[in-house]
XYZ file of C-alpha atoms in Angstrom:
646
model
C 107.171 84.087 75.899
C 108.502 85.327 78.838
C 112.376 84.995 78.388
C 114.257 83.348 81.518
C 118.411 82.884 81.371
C 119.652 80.376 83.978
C 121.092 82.764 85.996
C 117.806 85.182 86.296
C 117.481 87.585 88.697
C 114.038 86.062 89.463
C 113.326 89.441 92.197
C 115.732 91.341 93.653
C 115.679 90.724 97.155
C 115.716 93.985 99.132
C 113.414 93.618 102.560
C 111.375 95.867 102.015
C 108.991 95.118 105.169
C 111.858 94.846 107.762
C 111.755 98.211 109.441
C 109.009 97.089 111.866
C 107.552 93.851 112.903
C 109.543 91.459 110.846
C 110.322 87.625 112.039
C 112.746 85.321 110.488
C 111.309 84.900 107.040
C 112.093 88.010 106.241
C 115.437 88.417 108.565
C 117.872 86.681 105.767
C 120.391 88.105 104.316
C 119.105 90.688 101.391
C 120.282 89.651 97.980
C 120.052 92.037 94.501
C 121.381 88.750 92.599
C 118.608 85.890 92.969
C 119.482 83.224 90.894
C 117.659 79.401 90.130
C 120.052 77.440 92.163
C 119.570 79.846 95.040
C 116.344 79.077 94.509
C 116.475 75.557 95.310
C 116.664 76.421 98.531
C 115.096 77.056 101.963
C 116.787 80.093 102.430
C 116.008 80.918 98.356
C 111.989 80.152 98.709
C 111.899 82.745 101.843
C 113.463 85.093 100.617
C 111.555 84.672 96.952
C 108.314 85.456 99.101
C 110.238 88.669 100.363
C 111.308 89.805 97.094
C 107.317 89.915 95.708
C 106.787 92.560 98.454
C 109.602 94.314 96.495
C 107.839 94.062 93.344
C 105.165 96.362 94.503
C 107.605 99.144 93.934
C 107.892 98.576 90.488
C 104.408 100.067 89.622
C 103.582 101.729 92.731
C 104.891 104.917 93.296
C 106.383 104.946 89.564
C 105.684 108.214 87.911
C 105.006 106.317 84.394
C 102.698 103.711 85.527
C 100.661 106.868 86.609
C 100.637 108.228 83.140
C 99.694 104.887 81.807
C 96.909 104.833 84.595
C 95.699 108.189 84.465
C 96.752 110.527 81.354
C 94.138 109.989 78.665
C 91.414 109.504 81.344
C 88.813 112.404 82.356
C 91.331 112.744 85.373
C 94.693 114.193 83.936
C 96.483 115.190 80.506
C 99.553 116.211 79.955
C 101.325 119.402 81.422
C 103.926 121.515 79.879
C 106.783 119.537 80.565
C 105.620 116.352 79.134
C 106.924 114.053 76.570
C 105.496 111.180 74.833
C 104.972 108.968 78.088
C 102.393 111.337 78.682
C 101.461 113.313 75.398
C 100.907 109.855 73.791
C 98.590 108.295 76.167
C 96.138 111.212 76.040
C 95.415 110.234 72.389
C 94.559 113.719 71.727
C 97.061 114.088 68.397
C 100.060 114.605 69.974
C 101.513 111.007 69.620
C 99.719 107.390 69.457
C 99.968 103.911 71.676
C 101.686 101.641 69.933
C 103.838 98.493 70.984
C 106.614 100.496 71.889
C 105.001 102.821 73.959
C 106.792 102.547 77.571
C 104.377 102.890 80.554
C 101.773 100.778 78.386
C 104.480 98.234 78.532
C 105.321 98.523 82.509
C 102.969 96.022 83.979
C 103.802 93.150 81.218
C 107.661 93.617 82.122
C 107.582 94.133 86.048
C 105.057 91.519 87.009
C 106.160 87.677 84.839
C 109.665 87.268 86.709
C 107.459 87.816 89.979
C 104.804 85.404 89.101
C 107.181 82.710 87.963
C 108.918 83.571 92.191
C 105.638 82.449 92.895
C 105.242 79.820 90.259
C 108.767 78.428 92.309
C 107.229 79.279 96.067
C 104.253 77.463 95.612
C 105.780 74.406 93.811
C 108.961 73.864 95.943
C 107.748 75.539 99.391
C 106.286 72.445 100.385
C 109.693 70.613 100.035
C 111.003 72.664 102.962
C 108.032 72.249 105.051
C 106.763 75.840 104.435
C 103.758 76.594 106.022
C 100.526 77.454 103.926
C 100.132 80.455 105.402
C 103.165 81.828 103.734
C 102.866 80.010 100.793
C 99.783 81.761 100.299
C 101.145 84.920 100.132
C 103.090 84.037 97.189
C 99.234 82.692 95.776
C 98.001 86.000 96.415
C 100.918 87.933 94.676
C 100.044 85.425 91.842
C 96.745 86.134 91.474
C 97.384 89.631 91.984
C 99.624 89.929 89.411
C 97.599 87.699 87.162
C 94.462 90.210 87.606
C 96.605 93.801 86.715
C 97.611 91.188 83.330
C 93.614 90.514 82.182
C 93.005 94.240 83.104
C 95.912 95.451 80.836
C 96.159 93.464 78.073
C 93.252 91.173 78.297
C 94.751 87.209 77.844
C 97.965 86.590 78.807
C 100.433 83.137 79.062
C 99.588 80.981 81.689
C 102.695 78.495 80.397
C 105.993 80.685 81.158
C 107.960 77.573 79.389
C 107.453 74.603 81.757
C 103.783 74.422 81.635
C 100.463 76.143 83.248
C 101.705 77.841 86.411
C 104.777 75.829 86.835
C 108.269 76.947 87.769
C 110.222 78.059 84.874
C 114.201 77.892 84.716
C 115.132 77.752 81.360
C 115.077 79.726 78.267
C 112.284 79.657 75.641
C 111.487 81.513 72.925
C 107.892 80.869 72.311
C 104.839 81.816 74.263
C 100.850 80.631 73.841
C 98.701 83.975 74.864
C 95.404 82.189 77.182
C 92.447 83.392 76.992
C 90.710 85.548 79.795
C 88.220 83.061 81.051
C 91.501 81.021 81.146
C 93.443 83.591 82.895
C 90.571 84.083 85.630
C 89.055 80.320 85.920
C 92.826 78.920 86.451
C 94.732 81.745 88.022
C 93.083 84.743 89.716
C 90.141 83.080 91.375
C 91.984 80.071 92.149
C 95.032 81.525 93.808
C 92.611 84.484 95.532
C 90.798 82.057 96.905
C 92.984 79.616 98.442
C 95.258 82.991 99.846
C 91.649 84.158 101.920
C 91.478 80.456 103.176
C 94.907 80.571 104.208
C 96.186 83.670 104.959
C 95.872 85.368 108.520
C 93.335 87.664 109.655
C 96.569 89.734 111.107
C 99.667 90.749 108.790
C 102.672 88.307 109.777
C 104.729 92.045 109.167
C 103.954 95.328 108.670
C 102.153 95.863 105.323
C 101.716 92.289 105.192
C 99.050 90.369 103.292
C 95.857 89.146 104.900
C 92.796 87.271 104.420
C 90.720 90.683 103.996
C 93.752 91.948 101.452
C 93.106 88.682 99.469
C 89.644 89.464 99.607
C 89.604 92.966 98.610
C 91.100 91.703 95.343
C 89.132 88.258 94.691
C 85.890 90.677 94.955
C 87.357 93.596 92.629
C 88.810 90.518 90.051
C 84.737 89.383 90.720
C 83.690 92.769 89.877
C 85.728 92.725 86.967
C 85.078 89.771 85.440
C 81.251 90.445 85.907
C 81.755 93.454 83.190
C 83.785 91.355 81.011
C 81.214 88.652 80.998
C 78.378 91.399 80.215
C 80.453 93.177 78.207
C 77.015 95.991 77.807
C 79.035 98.129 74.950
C 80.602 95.293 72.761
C 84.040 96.149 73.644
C 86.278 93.235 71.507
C 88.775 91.099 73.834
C 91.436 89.442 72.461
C 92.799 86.360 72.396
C 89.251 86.050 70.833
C 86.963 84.079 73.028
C 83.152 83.699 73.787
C 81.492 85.759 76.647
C 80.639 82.625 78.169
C 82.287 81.403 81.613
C 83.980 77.855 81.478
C 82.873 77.218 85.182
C 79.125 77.659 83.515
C 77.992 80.727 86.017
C 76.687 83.883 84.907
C 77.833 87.759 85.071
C 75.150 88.455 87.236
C 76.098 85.140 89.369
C 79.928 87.094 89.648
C 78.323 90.204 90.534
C 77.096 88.729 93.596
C 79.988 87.048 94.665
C 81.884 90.364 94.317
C 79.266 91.657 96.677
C 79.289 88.884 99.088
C 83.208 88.622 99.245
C 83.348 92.605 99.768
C 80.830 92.245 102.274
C 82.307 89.693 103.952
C 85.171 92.119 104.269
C 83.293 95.150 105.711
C 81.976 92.489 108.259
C 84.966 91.215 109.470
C 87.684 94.088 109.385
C 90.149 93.318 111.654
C 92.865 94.598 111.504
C 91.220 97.553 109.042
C 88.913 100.311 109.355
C 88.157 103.083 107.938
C 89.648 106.258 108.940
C 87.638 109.146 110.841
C 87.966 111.648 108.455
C 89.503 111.811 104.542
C 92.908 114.092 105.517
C 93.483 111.293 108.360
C 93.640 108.708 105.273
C 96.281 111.156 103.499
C 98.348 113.049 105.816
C 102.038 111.871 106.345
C 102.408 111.687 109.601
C 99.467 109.406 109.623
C 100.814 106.542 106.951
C 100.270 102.809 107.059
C 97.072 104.035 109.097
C 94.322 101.220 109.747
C 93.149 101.640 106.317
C 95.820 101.501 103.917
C 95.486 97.548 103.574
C 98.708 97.080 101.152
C 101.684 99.150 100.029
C 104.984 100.092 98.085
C 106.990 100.422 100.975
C 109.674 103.240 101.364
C 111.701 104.648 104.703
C 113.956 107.748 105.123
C 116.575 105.767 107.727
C 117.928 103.766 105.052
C 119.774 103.700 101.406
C 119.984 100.340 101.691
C 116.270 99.276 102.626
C 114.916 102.091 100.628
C 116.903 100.981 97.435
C 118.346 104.612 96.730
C 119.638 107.440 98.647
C 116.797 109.212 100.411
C 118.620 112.127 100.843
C 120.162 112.292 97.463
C 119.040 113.185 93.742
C 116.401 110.558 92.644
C 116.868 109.518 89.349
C 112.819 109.386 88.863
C 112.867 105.408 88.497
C 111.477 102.740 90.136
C 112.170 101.299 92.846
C 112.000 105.441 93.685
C 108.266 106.449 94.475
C 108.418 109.639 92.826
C 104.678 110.129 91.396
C 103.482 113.036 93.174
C 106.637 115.016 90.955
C 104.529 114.320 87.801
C 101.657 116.315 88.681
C 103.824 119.250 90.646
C 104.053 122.723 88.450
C 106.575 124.454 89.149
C 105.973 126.676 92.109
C 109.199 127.750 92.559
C 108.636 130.363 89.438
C 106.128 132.664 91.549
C 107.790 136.263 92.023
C 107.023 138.471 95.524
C 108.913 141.920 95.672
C 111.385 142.756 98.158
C 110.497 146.249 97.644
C 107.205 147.998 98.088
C 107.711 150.904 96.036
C 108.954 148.823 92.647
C 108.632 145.301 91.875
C 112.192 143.806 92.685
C 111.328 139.774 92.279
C 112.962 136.660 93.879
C 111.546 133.667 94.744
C 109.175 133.555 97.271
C 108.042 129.520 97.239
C 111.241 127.482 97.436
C 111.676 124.279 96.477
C 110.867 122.480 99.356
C 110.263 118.541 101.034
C 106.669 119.032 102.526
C 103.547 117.504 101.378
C 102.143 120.477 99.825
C 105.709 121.303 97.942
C 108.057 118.853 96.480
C 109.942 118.135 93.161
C 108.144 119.682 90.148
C 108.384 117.734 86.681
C 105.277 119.246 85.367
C 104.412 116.346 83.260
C 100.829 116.203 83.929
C 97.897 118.456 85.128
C 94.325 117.906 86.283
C 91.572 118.645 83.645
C 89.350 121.706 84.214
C 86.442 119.342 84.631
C 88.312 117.597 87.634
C 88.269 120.955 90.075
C 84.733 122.199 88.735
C 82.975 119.071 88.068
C 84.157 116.079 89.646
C 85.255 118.149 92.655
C 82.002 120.256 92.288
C 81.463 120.635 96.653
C 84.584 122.041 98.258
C 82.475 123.512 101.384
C 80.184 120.210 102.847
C 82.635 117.545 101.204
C 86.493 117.427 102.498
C 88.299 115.796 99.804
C 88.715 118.440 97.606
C 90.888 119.986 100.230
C 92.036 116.337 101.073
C 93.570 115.828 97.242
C 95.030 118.980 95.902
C 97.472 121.726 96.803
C 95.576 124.868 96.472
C 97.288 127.226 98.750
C 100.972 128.083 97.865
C 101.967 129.867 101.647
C 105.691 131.781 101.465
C 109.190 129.945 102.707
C 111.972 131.812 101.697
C 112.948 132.643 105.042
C 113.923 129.079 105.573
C 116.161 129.561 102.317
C 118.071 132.396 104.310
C 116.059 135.149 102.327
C 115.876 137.372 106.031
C 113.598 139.564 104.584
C 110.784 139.622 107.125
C 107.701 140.445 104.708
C 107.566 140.601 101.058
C 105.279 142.324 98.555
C 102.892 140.691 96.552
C 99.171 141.528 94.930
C 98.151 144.814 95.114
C 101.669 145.676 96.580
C 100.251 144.057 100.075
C 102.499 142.412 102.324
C 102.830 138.973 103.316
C 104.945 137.053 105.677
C 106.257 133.698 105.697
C 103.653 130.750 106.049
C 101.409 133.465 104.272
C 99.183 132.721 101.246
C 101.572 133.669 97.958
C 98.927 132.360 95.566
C 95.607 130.534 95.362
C 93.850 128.558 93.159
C 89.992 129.703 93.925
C 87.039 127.563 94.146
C 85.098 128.681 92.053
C 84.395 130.912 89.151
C 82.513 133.722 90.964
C 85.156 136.362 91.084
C 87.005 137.238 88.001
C 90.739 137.589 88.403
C 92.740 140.298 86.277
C 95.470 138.214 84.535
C 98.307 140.400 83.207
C 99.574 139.641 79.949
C 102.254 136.738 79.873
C 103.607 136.001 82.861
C 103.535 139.040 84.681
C 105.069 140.414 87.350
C 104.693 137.221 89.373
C 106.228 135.308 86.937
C 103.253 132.667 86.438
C 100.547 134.845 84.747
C 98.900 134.188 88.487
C 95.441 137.259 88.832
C 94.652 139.782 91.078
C 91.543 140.042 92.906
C 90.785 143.925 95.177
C 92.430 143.845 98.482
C 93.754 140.674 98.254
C 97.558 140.111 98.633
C 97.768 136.631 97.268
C 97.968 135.822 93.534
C 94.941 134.300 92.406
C 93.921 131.867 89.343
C 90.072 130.515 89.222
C 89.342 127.144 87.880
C 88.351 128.106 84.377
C 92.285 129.699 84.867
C 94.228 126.687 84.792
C 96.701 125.870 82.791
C 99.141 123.121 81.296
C 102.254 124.979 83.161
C 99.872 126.206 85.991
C 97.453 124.323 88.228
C 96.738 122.534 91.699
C 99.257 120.201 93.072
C 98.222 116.965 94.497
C 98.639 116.789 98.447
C 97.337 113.641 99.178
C 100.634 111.403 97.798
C 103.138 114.257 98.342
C 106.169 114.312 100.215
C 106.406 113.922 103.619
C 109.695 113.419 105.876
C 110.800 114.327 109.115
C 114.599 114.733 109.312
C 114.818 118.043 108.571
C 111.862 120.182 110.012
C 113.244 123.711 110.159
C 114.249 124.083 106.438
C 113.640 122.889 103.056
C 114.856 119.421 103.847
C 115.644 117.144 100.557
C 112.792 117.961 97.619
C 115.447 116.397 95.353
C 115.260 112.676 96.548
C 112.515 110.017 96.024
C 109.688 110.039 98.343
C 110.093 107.489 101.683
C 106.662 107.688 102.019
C 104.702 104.390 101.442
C 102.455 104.328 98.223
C 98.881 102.748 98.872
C 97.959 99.771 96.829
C 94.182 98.931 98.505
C 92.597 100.768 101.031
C 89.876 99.054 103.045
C 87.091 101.809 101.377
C 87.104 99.975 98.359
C 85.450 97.078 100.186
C 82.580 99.793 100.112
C 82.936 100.432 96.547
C 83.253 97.361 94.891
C 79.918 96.030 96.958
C 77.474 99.159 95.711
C 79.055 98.702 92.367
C 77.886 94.981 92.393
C 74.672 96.132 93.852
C 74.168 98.566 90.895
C 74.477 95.718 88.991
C 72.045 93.679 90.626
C 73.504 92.562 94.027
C 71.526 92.255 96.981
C 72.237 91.777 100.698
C 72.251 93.689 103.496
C 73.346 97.045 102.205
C 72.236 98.795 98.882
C 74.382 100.395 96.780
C 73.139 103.872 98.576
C 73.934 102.362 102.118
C 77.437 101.741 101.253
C 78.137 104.753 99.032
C 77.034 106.815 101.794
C 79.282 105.511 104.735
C 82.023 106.970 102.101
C 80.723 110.218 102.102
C 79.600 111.002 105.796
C 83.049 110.225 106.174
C 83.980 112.799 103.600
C 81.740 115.201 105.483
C 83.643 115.290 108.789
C 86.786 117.573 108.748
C 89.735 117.861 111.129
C 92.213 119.969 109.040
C 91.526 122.581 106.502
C 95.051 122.597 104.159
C 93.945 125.876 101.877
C 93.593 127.540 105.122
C 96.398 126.003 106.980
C 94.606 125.431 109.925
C 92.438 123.079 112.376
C 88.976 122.934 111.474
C 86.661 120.802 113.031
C 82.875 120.319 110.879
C 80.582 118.025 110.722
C 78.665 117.926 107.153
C 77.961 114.336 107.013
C 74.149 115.232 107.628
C 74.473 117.053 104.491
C 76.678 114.541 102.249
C 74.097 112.094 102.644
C 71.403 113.969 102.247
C 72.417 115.078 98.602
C 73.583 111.361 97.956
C 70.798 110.323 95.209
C 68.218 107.902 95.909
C 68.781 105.786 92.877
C 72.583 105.494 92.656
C 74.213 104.392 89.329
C 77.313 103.424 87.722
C 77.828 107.034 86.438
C 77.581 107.978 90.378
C 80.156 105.863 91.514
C 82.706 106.633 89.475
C 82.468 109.584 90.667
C 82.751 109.120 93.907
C 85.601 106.872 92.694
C 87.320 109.596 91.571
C 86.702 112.111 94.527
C 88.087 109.096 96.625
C 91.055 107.914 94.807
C 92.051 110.447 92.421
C 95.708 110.345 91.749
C 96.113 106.956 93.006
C 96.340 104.809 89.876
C 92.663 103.897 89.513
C 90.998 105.572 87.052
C 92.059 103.924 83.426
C 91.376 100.781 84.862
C 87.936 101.899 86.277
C 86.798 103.847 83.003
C 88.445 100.028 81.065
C 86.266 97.958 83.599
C 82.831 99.721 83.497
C 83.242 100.516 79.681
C 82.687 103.919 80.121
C 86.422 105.602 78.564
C 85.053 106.756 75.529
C 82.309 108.207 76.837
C 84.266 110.238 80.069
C 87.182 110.930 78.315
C 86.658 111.971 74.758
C 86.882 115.517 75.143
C 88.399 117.710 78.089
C 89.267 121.507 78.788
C 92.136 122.959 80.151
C 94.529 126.027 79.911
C 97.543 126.380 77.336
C 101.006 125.495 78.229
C 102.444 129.023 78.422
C 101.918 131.649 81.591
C 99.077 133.437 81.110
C 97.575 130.716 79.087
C 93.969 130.993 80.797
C 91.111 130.617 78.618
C 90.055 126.751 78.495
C 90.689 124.834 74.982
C 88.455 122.078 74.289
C 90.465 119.220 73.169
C 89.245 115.926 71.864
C 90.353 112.263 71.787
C 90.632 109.316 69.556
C 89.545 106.745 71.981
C 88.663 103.366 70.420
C 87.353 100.494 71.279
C 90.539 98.767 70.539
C 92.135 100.372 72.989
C 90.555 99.100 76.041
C 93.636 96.370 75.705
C 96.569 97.966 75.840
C 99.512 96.737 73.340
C 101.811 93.483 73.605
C 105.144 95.601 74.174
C 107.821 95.377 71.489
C 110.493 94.199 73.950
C 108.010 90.607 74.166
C 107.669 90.373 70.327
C 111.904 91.115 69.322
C 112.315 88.445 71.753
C 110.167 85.866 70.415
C 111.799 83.299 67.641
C 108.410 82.852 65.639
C 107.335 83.822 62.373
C 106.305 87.457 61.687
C 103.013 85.921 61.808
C 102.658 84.701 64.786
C 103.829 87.648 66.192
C 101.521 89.603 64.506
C 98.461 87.572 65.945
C 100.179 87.659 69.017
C 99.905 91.440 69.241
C 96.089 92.967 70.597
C 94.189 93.948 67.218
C 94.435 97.285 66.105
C 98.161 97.871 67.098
């Protein structure tokens, strides 16, 4: 049941893609109250497609949906300022998932009013001689939408109260759960397909939808039903239905097409392309670049297009893109002496609005497996460098501290832009950790002649760890001093990325996929990429090497599933991927039932091994509460409503 009043705000209509490029379908007035007889409009149905641009933000960017995405996973736990949003999801006996559990819940309540806009798009556009091509997009939102459903919470309602995929506008209080084959034979493949017939090899606007965007997702939804179809580790979906597809193909049949379709992509980029090196991908000043495909969209020039105050005091709620604060420790708590005879502390980090800074909420931290393992080449391969903060350099002059040098490790000077402390590669050196916090207020080491603070990998902690550059802050208007940590990042947040093309096709070769490329061919255009540097962050400087030679050299000669999701997560750590990889390969239980990591107090540094509850149950997440209080049915269909084991 998906519960619509008559006067439903059915997407709030804020442009989000009007900055640059936009024609008239997105040049109408912006409305925040959408209702049904707007709807029934010409003026409604445009700006309906707008608003589903607008939904993006709901997920993307949110600092939740990255808990529900990430915390629990071999990626991330939670850090020292969590509370159950993230202590819950890591299932490690600190709190459970249950129906009321909120960023389990996010995708269920930000995506039905969007897909019945489409439902209402793609039934009345044609009345107002809408063209297909636009019409499509609201398809591809559809199917979209549809896909992040079956991926959540397995089947969902195809019927939002006027029947399969049909415009709803009145209330109902009762609700049929279909079942995935359902979900993927009548919506996701369906509406994918017809949006890469349709849509245009060029985004209409900036950030636009495309054929190649549709066909990113019809070949991951391919992918993913593939797995489901397999289903190699008897993982129990629910509504309960046989592993057998209703269009009478097989998963290895799927598998194909998701290489083909991804294929298809790589062949055909235009606009896309990959990126000459990893930091190019990342770095702000280098945003909706050629290979970020689709995005939450976000600008500093505007309250009113951004939907909040960019310079202000975000509230840390969508439509705000305010991840990058969850997994941000707080810096701001390292000490350096004004004095080089005794330690007189202040604050030698500020709080500040660059990439490698930002607002710290300290909700969640990488495990100690991420920087050693995962992460394990930091010399050949750039994206170590590329994802994490490890380098903490001195600002307090632009906080009017006019001290021209302060004292720091060893009593050594540093100067502003200077290394304060660093997070070392490896384990090699051993770092003398003073008792508690210490002098520098973060229990950071000492290493002989060093002036910077130091904490190795087998160092970090809950409350102390590496900050993640790649989706950090990033603004302009104020260069020369702290600028405006405080507010909501206007950068963009990447949805797909034109290297997932790569991906998806050596996945679907892995599982028995041929063409053109193997799985080793593909895998390894990813990481001669990842071999070529232009900027080193830890060392704040240019730096110009070539190591592809050597990343592909070391790539194995039999790649396997285990293999790729690693490279997954060298590639897109951080970015909301990883639950549903671990969910779609099968492989959760295995990666994430135990992880190491620090204590949540300074000086916390010897690793605790900490172990998970992760079962098989839980590869659906739960039916939120919100949808069951709202349905008018017996306690027992409610009940069988819910995923088992909830």
């Amino acid at each position: 049941m998906i519960h619509f009043n008559k006067k439903l705000i059915l997407g709030a209509v804020f442009l989000s893609l009007t900055f640059t490029g936009c024609n008239e379908i997105l040049d109408e007035e912006p409305r925040s109250n959408y209702t049904v007889e707007y709807f029934n409009t010409e003026q409604g149905v445009s700006q309906g497609l707008t608003s589903l641009y607008r939904n993006l933000r709901l997920l993307y960017g949110n600092g939740y949906f990255m808990s529900n995405c990430q915390t629990g996973t071999d990626e991330s736990t939670w850090a020292q300022s969590a509370d159950g949003n993230f202590r819950d999801l890591d299932m490690s006996g600190n709190g459970n998932i249950n129906a009321a559990t909120f960023p389990t819940g996010m995708v269920w309540g930000a995506v039905f009013p969007y897909i019945n806009t489409a439902n209402g798009i793609i039934e009345k556009g044609p009345n107002f001689g809408i063209a297909e091509s636009l019409i499509s997009e609201a398809r591809f939102f559809r199917g979209f939408n549809y896909f992040m459903l079956a991926q959540t919470y397995g089947g969902v309602p195809l019927d939002l109260g006027s029947g399969q995929l049909a415009f709803n506008t009145s209330a109902t209080t009762t609700s049929v759960r279909n079942t995935v084959p359902e979900v993927y034979t009548k919506a996701i493949f369906p509406d994918l397909k017809k949006a890469v017939d349709n849509l245009p090899v060029s985004p209409r606007v900036t950030g636009g939808v495309t054929k190649n965007v549709a066909r990113l997702f019809l070949a991951k939804a391919y992918l993913t039903y593939g797995w489901w179809l397999e289903n190699p580790n008897s993982i129990p979906t629910y509504p309960e239905a046989s592993r057998t597809d209703p269009d009478g193909h097989n998963a290895q049949w799927y598998f194909q097409q998701a290489y083909d379709v991804a294929m298809a992509g790589i062949s055909a980029p235009a606009p896309y392309s990959l990126q000459p090196t990893f930091y190019d991908v990342n770095a702000g000043p280098n945003d909706r670049n050629s290979e970020c495909m689709l995005y939450a969209d976000h600008t500093q020039a505007s309250a009113f297009y951004n939907e909040s105050d960019p310079v202000g005091f975000g509230a840390g709620w969508s439509p705000d893109n305010f991840a990058a604060w969850m997994q941000t420790w707080n810096y701001t708590a390292i000490r350096s002496s004004t004095s080089a005879s005794s330690f007189a502390g202040i604050s030698s980090v500020q709080r500040a609005a660059t990439q490698s800074l930002g607002r710290p909420w300290v909700r969640m931290a990488p495990t100690i497996g991420v920087i050693k393992n995962t992460f394990a080449d930091k010399t050949n391969d750039s994206r170590y460098d590329g994802t994490f903060v490890t380098t903490y350099r001195g600002n307090w002059d632009k906080a009017g501290v006019s001290n021209a040098v302060l004292y720091n490790a060893n009593n050594l000077p540093v100067q502003p832009g200077g290394a304060v402390l660093t997070f070392l590669n490896d384990d090699t050196q051993t770092p003398v950790y003073p008792s508690g916090s210490g002098q520098n207020g973060v229990g950071a080491g000492t290493l002989p002649g060093r002036a910077d603070w130091v904490i190795a990998p087998e160092g970090i902690s809950r409350i102390v760890y590496p900050g993640l550059w790649k989706i950090g802050t990033y603004r302009t208007d104020d260069p020369n001093g702290l600028g405006y940590p405080n507010a909501g990042l206007t950068r963009p947040f990447n949805v797909a990325k034109f290297s997932e093309f790569y991906f998806i096709a050596a996945e679907a070769a892995v599982k028995g996929a041929s063409g053109t490329m193997t799985a080793r061919n593909l895998i390894n255009v990813i990481r001669a990429r990842a071999g070529k540097w232009k900027f080193n962050n830890a060392q704040n400087i240019t730096y110009i090497a070539d190591n592809s030679a050597a990343m592909t050299a070391a790539t194995p000669s039999a790649i396997t599933i285990d293999y790729i999701l690693a490279e997954r997560s060298r590639e897109y750590y951080g970015e909301f991927y990883r639950w549903y990889d671990l969910v779609r390969t099968q492989k959760w239980g295995e990666y994430a039932a135990t992880y190491q990591i620090g204590g949540a107090s300074y000086g916390a540094h010897t690793p605790q091994t900490v172990s998970r509850n992760i079962q098989k149950f839980h590869y659906l997440r739960p039916i939120p509460q919100g949808q069951l209080d709202a349905m008018e049915v017996s306690a027992d269909i409610k009940a069988k409503y819910q995923n088992p084991g909830y």
